[in-house]
Coordinates of C-alpha atoms (C1' of nucleotides) in Angstrom, one line a residue:
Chain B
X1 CA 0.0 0.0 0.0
X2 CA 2.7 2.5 -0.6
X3 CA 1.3 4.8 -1.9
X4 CA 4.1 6.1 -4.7
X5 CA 4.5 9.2 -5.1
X6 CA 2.1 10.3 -7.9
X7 CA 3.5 13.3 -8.6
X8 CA 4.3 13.4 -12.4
X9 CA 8.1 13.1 -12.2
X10 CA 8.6 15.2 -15.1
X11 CA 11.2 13.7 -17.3
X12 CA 14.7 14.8 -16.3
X13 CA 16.9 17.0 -17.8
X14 CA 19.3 16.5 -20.3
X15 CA 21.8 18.4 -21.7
X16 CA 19.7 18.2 -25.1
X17 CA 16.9 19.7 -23.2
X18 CA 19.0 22.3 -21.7
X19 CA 20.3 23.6 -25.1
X20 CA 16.5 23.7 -26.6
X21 CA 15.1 25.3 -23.8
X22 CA 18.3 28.2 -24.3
X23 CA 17.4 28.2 -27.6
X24 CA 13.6 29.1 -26.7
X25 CA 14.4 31.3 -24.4
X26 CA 16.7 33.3 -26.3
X27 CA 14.1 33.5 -28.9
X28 CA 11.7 34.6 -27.2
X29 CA 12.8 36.5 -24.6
X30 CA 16.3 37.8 -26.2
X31 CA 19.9 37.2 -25.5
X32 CA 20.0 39.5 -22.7
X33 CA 17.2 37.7 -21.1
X34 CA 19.7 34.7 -20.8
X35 CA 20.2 33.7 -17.4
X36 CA 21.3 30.5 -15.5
X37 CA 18.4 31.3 -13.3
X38 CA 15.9 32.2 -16.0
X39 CA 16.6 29.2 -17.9
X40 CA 16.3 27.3 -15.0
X41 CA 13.2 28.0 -14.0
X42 CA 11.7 27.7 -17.6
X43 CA 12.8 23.9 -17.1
X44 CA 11.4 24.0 -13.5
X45 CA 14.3 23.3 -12.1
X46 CA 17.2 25.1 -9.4
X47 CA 19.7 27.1 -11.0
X48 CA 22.6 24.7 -10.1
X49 CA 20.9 22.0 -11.8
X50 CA 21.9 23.4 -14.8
X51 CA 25.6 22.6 -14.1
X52 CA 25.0 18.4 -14.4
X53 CA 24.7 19.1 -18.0
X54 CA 26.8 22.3 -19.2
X55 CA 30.1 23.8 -18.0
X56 CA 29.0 27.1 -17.5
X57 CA 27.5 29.7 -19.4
X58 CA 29.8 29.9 -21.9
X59 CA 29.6 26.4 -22.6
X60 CA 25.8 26.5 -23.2
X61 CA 25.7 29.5 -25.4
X62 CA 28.0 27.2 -27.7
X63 CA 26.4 24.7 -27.2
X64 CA 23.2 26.9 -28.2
X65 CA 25.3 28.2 -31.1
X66 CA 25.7 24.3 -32.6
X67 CA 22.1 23.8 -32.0
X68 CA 21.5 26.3 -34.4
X69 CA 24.0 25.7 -37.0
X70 CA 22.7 22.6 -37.3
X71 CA 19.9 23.7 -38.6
X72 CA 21.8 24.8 -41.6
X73 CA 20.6 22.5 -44.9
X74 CA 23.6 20.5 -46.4
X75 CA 25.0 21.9 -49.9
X76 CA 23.3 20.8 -52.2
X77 CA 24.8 18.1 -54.7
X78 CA 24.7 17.8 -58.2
X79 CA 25.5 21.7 -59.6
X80 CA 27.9 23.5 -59.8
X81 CA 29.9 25.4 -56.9
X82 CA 28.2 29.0 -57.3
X83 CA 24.5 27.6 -57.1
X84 CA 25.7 25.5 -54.1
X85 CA 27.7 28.3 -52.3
X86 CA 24.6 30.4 -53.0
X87 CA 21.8 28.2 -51.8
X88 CA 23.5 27.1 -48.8
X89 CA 24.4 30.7 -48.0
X90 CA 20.8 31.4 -48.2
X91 CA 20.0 28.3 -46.0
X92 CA 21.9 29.6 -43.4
X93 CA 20.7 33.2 -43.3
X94 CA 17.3 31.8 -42.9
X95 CA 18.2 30.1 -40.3
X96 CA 20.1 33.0 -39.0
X97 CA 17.0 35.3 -39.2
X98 CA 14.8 32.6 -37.1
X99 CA 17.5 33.0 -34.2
X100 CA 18.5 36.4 -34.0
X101 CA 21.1 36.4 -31.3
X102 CA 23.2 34.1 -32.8
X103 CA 25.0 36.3 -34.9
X104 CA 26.1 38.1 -32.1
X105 CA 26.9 35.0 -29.9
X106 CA 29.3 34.0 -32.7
X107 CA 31.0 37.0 -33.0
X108 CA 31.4 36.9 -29.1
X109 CA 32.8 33.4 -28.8
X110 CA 36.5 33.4 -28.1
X111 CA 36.7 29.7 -30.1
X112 CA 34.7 28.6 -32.8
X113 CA 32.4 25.8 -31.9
X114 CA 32.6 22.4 -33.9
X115 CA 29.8 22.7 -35.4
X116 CA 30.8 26.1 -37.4
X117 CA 34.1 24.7 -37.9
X118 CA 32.4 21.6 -39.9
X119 CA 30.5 24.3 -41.7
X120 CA 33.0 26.0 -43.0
X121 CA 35.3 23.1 -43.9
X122 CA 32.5 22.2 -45.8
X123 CA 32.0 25.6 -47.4
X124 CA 35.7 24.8 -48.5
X125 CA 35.1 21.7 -49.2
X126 CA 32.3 23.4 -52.1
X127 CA 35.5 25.2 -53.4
X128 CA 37.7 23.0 -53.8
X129 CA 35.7 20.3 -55.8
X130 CA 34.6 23.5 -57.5
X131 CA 38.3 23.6 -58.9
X132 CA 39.4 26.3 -56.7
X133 CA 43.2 26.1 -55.5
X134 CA 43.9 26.0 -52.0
X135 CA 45.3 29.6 -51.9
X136 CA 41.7 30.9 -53.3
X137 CA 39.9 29.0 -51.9
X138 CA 41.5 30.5 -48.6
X139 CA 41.3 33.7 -49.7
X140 CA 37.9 33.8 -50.8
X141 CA 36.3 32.4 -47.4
X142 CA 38.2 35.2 -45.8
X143 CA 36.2 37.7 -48.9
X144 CA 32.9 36.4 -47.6
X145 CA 33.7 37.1 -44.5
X146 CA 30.3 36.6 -42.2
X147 CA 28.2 36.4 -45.1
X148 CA 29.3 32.9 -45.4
X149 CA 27.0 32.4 -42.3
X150 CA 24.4 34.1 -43.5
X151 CA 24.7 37.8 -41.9
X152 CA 26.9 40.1 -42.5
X153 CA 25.1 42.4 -39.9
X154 CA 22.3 44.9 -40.7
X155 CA 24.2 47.9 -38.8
X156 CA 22.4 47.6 -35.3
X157 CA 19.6 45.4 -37.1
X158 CA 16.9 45.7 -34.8
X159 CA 15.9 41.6 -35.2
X160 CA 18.7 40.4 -33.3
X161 CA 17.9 42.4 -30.2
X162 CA 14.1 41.1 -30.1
X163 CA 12.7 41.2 -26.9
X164 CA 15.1 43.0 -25.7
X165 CA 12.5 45.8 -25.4
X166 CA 9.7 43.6 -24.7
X167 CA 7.6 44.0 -27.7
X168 CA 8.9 43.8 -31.3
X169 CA 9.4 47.4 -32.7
X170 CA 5.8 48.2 -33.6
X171 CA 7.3 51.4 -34.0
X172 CA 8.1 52.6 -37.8
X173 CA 10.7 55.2 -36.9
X174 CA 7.8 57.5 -37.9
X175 CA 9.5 60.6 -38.7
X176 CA 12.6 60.3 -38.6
X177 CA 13.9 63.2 -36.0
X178 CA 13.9 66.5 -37.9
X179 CA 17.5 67.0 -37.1
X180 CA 18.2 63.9 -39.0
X181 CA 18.3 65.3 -42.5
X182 CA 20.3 67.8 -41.9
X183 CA 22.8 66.2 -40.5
X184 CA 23.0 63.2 -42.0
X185 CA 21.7 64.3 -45.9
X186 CA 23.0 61.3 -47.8
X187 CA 21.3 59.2 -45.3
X188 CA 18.5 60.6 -45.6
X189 CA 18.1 60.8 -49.2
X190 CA 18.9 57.0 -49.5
X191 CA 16.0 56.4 -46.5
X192 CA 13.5 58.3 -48.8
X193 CA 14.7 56.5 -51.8
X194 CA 14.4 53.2 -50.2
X195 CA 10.6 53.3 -49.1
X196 CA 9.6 54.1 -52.6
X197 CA 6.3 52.2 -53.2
X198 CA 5.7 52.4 -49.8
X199 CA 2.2 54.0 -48.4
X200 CA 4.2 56.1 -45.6
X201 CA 6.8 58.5 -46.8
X202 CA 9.4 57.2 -44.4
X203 CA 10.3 54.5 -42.4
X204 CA 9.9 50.6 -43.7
X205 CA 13.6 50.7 -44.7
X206 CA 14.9 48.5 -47.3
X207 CA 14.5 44.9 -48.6
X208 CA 17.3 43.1 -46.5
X209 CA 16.5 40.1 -48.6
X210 CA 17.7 42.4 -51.2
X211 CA 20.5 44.1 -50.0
X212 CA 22.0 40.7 -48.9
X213 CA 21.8 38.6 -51.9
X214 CA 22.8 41.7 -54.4
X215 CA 26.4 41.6 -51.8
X216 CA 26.4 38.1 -52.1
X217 CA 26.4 37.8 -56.0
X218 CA 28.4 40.7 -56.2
X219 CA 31.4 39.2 -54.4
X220 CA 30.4 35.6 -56.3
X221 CA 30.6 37.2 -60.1
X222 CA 33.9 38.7 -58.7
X223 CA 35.0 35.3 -57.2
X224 CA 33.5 34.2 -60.7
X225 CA 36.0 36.2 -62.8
X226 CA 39.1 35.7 -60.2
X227 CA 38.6 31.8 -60.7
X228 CA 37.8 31.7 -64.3
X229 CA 40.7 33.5 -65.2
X230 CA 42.7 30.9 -63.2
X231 CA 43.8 33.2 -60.2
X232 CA 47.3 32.6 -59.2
X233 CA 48.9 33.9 -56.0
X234 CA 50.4 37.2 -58.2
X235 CA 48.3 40.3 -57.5
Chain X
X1 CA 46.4 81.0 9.3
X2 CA 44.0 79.2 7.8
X3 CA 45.7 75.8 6.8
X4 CA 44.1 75.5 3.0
X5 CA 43.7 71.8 2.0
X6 CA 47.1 71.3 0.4
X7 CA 45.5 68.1 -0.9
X8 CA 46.4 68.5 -4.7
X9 CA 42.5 68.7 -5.4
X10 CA 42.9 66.7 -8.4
X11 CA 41.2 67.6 -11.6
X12 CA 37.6 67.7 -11.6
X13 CA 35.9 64.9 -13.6
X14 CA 34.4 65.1 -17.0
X15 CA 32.2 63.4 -19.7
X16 CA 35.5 64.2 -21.8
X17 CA 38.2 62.3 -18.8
X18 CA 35.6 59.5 -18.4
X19 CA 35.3 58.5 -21.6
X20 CA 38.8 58.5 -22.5
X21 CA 39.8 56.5 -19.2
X22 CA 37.0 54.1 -20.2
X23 CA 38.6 53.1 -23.5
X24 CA 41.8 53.4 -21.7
X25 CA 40.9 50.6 -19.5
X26 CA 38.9 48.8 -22.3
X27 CA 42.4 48.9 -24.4
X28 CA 44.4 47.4 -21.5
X29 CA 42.2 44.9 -20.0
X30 CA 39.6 44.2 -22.4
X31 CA 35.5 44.8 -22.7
X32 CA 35.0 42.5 -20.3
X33 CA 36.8 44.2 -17.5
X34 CA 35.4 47.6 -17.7
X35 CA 33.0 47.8 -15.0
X36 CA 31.6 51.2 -13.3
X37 CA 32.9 50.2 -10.5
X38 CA 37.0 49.4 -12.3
X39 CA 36.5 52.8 -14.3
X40 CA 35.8 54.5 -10.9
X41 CA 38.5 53.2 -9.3
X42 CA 41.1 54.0 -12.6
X43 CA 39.5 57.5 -11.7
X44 CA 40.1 57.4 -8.4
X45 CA 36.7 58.4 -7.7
X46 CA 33.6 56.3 -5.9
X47 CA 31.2 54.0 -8.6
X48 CA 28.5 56.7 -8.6
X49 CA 30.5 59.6 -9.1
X50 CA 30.3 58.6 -13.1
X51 CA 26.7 59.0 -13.4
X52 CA 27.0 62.6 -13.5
X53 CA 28.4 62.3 -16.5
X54 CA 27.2 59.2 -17.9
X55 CA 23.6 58.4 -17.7
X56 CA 24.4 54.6 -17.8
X57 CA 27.2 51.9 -18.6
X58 CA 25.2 51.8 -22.3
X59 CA 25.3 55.5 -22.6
X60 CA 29.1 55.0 -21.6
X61 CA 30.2 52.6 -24.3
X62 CA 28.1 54.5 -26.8
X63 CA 30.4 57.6 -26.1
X64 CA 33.5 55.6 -26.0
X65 CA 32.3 54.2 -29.6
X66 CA 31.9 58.0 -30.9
X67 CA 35.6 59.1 -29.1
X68 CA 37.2 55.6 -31.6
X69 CA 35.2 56.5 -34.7
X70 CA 36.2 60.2 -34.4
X71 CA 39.7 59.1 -34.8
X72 CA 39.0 58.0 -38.7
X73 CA 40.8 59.9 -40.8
X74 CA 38.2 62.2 -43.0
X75 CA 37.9 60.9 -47.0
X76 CA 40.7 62.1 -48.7
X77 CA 39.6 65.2 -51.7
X78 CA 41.1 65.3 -54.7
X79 CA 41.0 61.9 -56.1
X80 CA 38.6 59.6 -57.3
X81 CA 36.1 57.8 -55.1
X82 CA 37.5 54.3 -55.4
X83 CA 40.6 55.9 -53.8
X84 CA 39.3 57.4 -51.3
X85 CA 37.2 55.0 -50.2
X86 CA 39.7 52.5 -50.2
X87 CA 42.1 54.6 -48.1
X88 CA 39.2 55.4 -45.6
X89 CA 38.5 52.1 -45.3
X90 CA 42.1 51.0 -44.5
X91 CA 42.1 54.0 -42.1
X92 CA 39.0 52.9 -40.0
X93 CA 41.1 49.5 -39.6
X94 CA 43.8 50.7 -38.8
X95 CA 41.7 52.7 -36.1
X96 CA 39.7 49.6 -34.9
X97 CA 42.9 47.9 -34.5
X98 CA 44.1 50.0 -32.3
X99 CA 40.7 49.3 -30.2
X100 CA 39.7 45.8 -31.1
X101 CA 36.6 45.7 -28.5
X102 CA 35.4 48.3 -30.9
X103 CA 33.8 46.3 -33.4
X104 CA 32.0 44.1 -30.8
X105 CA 30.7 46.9 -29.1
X106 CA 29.5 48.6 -32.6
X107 CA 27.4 45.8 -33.3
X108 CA 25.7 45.5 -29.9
X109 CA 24.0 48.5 -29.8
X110 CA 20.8 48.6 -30.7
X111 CA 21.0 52.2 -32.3
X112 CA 23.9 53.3 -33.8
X113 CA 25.8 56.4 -32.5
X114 CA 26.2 59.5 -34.0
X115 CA 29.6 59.7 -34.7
X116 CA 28.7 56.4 -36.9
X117 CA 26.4 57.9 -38.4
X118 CA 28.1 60.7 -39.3
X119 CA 30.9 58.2 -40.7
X120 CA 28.8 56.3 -43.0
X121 CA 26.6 59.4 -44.4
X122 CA 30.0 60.7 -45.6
X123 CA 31.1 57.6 -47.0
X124 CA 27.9 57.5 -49.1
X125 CA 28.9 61.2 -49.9
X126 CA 32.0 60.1 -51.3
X127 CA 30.4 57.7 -53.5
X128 CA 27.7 60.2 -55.0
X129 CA 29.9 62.5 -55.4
X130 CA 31.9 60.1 -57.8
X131 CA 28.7 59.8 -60.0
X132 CA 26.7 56.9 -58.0
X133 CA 22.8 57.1 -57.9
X134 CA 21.4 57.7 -54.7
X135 CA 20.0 53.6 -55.4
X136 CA 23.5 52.1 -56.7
X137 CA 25.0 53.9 -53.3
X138 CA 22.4 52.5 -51.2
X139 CA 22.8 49.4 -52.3
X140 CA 27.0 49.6 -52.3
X141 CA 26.8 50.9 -49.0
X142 CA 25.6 47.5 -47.7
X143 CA 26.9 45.3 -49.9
X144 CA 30.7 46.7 -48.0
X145 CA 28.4 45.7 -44.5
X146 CA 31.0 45.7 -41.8
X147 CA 33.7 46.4 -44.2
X148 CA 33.0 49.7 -44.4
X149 CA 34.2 50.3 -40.9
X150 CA 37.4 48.5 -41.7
X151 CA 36.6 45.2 -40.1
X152 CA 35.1 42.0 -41.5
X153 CA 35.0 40.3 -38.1
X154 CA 37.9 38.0 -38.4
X155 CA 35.6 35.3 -37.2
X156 CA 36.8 34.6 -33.7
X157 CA 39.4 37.2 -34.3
X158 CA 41.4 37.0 -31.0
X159 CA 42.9 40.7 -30.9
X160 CA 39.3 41.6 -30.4
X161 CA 39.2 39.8 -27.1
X162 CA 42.5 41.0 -25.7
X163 CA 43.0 41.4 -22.1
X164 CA 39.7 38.9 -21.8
X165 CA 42.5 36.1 -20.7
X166 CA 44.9 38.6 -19.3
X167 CA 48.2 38.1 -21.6
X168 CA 47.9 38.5 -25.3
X169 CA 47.9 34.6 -26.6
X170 CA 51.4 33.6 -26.4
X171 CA 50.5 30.2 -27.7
X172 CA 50.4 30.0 -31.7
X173 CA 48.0 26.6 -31.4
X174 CA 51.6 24.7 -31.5
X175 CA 50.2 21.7 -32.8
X176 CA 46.3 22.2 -33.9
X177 CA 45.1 19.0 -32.1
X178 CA 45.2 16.2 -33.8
X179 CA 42.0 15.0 -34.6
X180 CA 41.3 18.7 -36.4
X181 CA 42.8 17.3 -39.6
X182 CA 40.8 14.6 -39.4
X183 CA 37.6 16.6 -38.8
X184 CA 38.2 19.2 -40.7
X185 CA 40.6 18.5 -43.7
X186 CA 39.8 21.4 -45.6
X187 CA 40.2 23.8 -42.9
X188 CA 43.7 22.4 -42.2
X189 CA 44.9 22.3 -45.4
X190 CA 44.5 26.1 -46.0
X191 CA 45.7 26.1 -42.4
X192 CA 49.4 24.8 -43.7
X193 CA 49.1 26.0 -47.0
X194 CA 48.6 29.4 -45.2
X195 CA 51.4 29.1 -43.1
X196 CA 53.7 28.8 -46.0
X197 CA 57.0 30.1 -45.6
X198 CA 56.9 30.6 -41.6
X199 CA 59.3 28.6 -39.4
X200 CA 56.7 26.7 -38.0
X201 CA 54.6 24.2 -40.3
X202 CA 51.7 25.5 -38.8
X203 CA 49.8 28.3 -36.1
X204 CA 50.9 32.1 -37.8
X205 CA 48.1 31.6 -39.4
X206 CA 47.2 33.7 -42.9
X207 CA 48.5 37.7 -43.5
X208 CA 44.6 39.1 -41.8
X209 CA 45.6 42.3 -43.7
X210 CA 45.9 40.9 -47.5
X211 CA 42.7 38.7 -46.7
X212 CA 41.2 42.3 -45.7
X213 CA 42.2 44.0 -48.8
X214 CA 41.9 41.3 -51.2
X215 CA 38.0 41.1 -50.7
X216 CA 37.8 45.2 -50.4
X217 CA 40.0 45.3 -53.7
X218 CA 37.4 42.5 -55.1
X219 CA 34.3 44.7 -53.9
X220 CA 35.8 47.8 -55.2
X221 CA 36.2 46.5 -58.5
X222 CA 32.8 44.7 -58.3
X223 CA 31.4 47.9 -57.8
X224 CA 33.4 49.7 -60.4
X225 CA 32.5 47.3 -62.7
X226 CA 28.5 47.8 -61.7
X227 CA 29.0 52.1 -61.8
X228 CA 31.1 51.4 -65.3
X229 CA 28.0 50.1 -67.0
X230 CA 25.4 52.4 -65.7
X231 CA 24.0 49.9 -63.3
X232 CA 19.9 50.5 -63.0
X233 CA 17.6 48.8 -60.6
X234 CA 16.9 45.8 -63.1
X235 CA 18.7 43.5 -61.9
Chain I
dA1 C1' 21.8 -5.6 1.7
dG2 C1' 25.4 -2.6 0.6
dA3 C1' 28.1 0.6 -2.5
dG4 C1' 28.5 3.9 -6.0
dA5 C1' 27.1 7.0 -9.2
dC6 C1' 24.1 10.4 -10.6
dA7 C1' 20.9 14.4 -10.6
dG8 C1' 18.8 17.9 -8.4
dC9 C1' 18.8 21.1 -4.1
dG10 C1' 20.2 24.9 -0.8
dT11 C1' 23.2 28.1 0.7
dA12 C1' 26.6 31.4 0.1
dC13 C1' 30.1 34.5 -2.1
dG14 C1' 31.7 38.1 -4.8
dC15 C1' 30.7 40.6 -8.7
dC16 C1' 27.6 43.7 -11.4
dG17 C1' 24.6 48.2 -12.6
dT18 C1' 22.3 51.7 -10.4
dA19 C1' 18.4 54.2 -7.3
dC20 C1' 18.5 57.4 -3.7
dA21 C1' 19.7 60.3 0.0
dC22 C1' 23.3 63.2 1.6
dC23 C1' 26.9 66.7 1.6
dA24 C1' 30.9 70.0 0.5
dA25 C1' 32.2 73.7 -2.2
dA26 C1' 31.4 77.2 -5.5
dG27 C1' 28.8 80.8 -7.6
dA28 C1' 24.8 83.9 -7.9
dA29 C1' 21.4 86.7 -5.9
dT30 C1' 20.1 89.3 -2.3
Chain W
dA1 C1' 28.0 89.5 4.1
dT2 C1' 24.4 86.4 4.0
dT3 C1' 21.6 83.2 1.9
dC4 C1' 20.2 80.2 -2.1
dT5 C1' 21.1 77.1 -5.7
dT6 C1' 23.7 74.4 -8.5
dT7 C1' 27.3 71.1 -9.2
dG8 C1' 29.9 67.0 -8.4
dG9 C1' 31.6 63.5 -5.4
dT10 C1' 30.0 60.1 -1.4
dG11 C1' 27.8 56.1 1.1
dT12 C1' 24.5 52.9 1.5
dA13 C1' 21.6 49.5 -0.3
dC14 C1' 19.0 46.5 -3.5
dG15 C1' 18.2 43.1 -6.8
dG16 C1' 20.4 40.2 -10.3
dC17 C1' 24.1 37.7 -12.0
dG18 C1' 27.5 33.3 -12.4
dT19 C1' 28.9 29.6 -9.9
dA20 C1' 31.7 27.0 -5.8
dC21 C1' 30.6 23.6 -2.5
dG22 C1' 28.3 20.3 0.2
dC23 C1' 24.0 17.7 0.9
dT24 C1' 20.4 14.5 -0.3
dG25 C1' 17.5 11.3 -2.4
dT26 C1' 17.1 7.8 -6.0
dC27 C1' 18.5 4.3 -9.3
dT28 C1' 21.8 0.5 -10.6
dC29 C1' 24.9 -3.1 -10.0
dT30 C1' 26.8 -6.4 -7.3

DNA sequence: AGAGACAGCGTACGCCGTACACCAAAGAAT
DNA sequence: ATTCTTTGGTGTACGGCGTACGCTGTCTCT
């Protein structure tokens, strides 16, 4: 007649878990809303729970970082390098765009984490079976820069600080402050220029989607040219 | 008689001392030490004493962002605008060099200073004033993305995190370890290739400043290449 | 039945940013 | 000369952070 406990016993943590639940939480809340103790209590749990399963907090944002980078769709096969460097590219900054804070988290790592060293290798790995040399090949992962993973920052893009004001921008920078165009007139005339079509004057800012895939084939045609006409290591 | 505090009554404080100390101690120790409360003390003042000329630690770094970026050398006149934005490009490097918790910083705020601004509504200056449409600059000026402001992220880059393990890396990754090549055999191939006529087979690593130039030389002429042929927004 | 290993708990420490009340000295106004 | 106000530095205190360390309960293997 013991009467066993009855009480659910939720299913135990795991680092697995742990990670998602980061993950969650950082979307949601924002990166700044990342604490042992928040996270914790998401998973019902004591802060120092956490610590069975992750180093420290360093160790779970990389461990958050692979998470994501997983996500990251496998070149494709069967084409040729430029469509697969392209497409995978793509992958990654849609990946990118559904998790904010990882941009930032990578650039703030001391270390790369395994998982974005096996992405690039296998960026490389595109190149080289592309016909690039070693040398550009090395040099032209370097030209990518962080658009290889898919960003290349939007200049204080507000995305990757969701949350971190609570609510989501509903605010179209509605006029943009007077001052503004004075002293900033090129600015300006490119932030009128960019909400052409648009119903309000000011304020929707351009097509990222755009402005990211006219760098990325820009550098591509010039990586284009530089392996066609058989770059050698002689500037 | 009256015994006048001969205590030296050292200078008063000021937004100007403050900031300067903070990317003094920034410099030094890294982003990770400067703390109100380490500032104070390089000011020999109590924690609280900065907020009267701070509002807060973000207010802070956004100032100490404006003091780095005000050290860019202005465009150069009187010469074409792939010139002169080359050299200002190399310039801001050379500047976020100096300050390598600079580009981190930079792309945590969530609104950019106005020094940046200021920065990067002259740059687009430079480039209509060489003949580009308000659209092809636009679009140019994001296609450069973190280039513009002479860094790329060197992803990982350790200068940036200097001071964050107290002496500057001594250790070239002597032997990468083992099982890398095995991982990732594209990585280390470039790796050695990279290291080519070094003592050591492998660890200097590749020349960051050719990589840096080599894919602003291969924008440049990307660019050039679009502004040659009258680029319009059919793409 | 006893011995480990494992996973979660509780407490505590030293950092952090900063709100708030206070106070000395320096002008400014009377 | 006296008072008032402003300015800039002080002291205390609060809540949040990461995490070291020791304890405890449960599950497994012998």
């Amino acid at each position: 007649m013991a009467e066993q406990t009855e009480v659910p016993r939720r299913t135990p943590l795991s680092r697995e878990r742990v990670l998602r639940a980061a993950v969650a939480l950082a979307d949601e809340a924002g990166i700044d809303s990342l604490s042992m103790r928040n996270l914790a209590q998401d998973l019902g749990v004591v802060p120092m729970a956490l610590y069975k399963h992750v180093a420290n907090k360093d160790e779970l944002v990389a461990g958050m970082i692979d998470v994501v980078i997983d996500e990251i769709a496998p070149p494709l096969a069967d084409t040729d390098w430029k469509h697969a460097v392209r497409e995978r590219i793509l992958s990654a900054r849609r990946v990118l765009q559904r998790h904010p804070w990882v941009s930032l988290a990578i650039e703030s790592q001391q270390t790369p984490t395994p998982a974005i060293l096996a992405y690039l290798d296998s960026m490389v790995g595109t190149f080289r079976t592309g016909g690039f040399s070693v040398d550009l090949a090395h040099h032209v992962m370097h030209a990518m820069g962080s658009r290889t993973l898919g960003f290349s920052q939007e200049l204080f893009d507000t995305a990757r600080n969701a949350g971190r004001t609570g609510v989501t921008s509903p605010e179209p920078p509605a006029a943009l402050p007077a001052q503004f165009a004075d002293r900033f007139p090129n600015l300006a005339k490119i932030a009128v220029v960019a909400s052409h079509d648009d119903t309000s004057v000011v304020g929707r800012g351009c097509d990222d989607q755009f402005e990211f895939e006219f760098a990325l084939d820009l550098l591509l045609e010039g990586i284009e040219r530089l392996h066609q006409q058989g770059w050698t290591s002689a500037r």
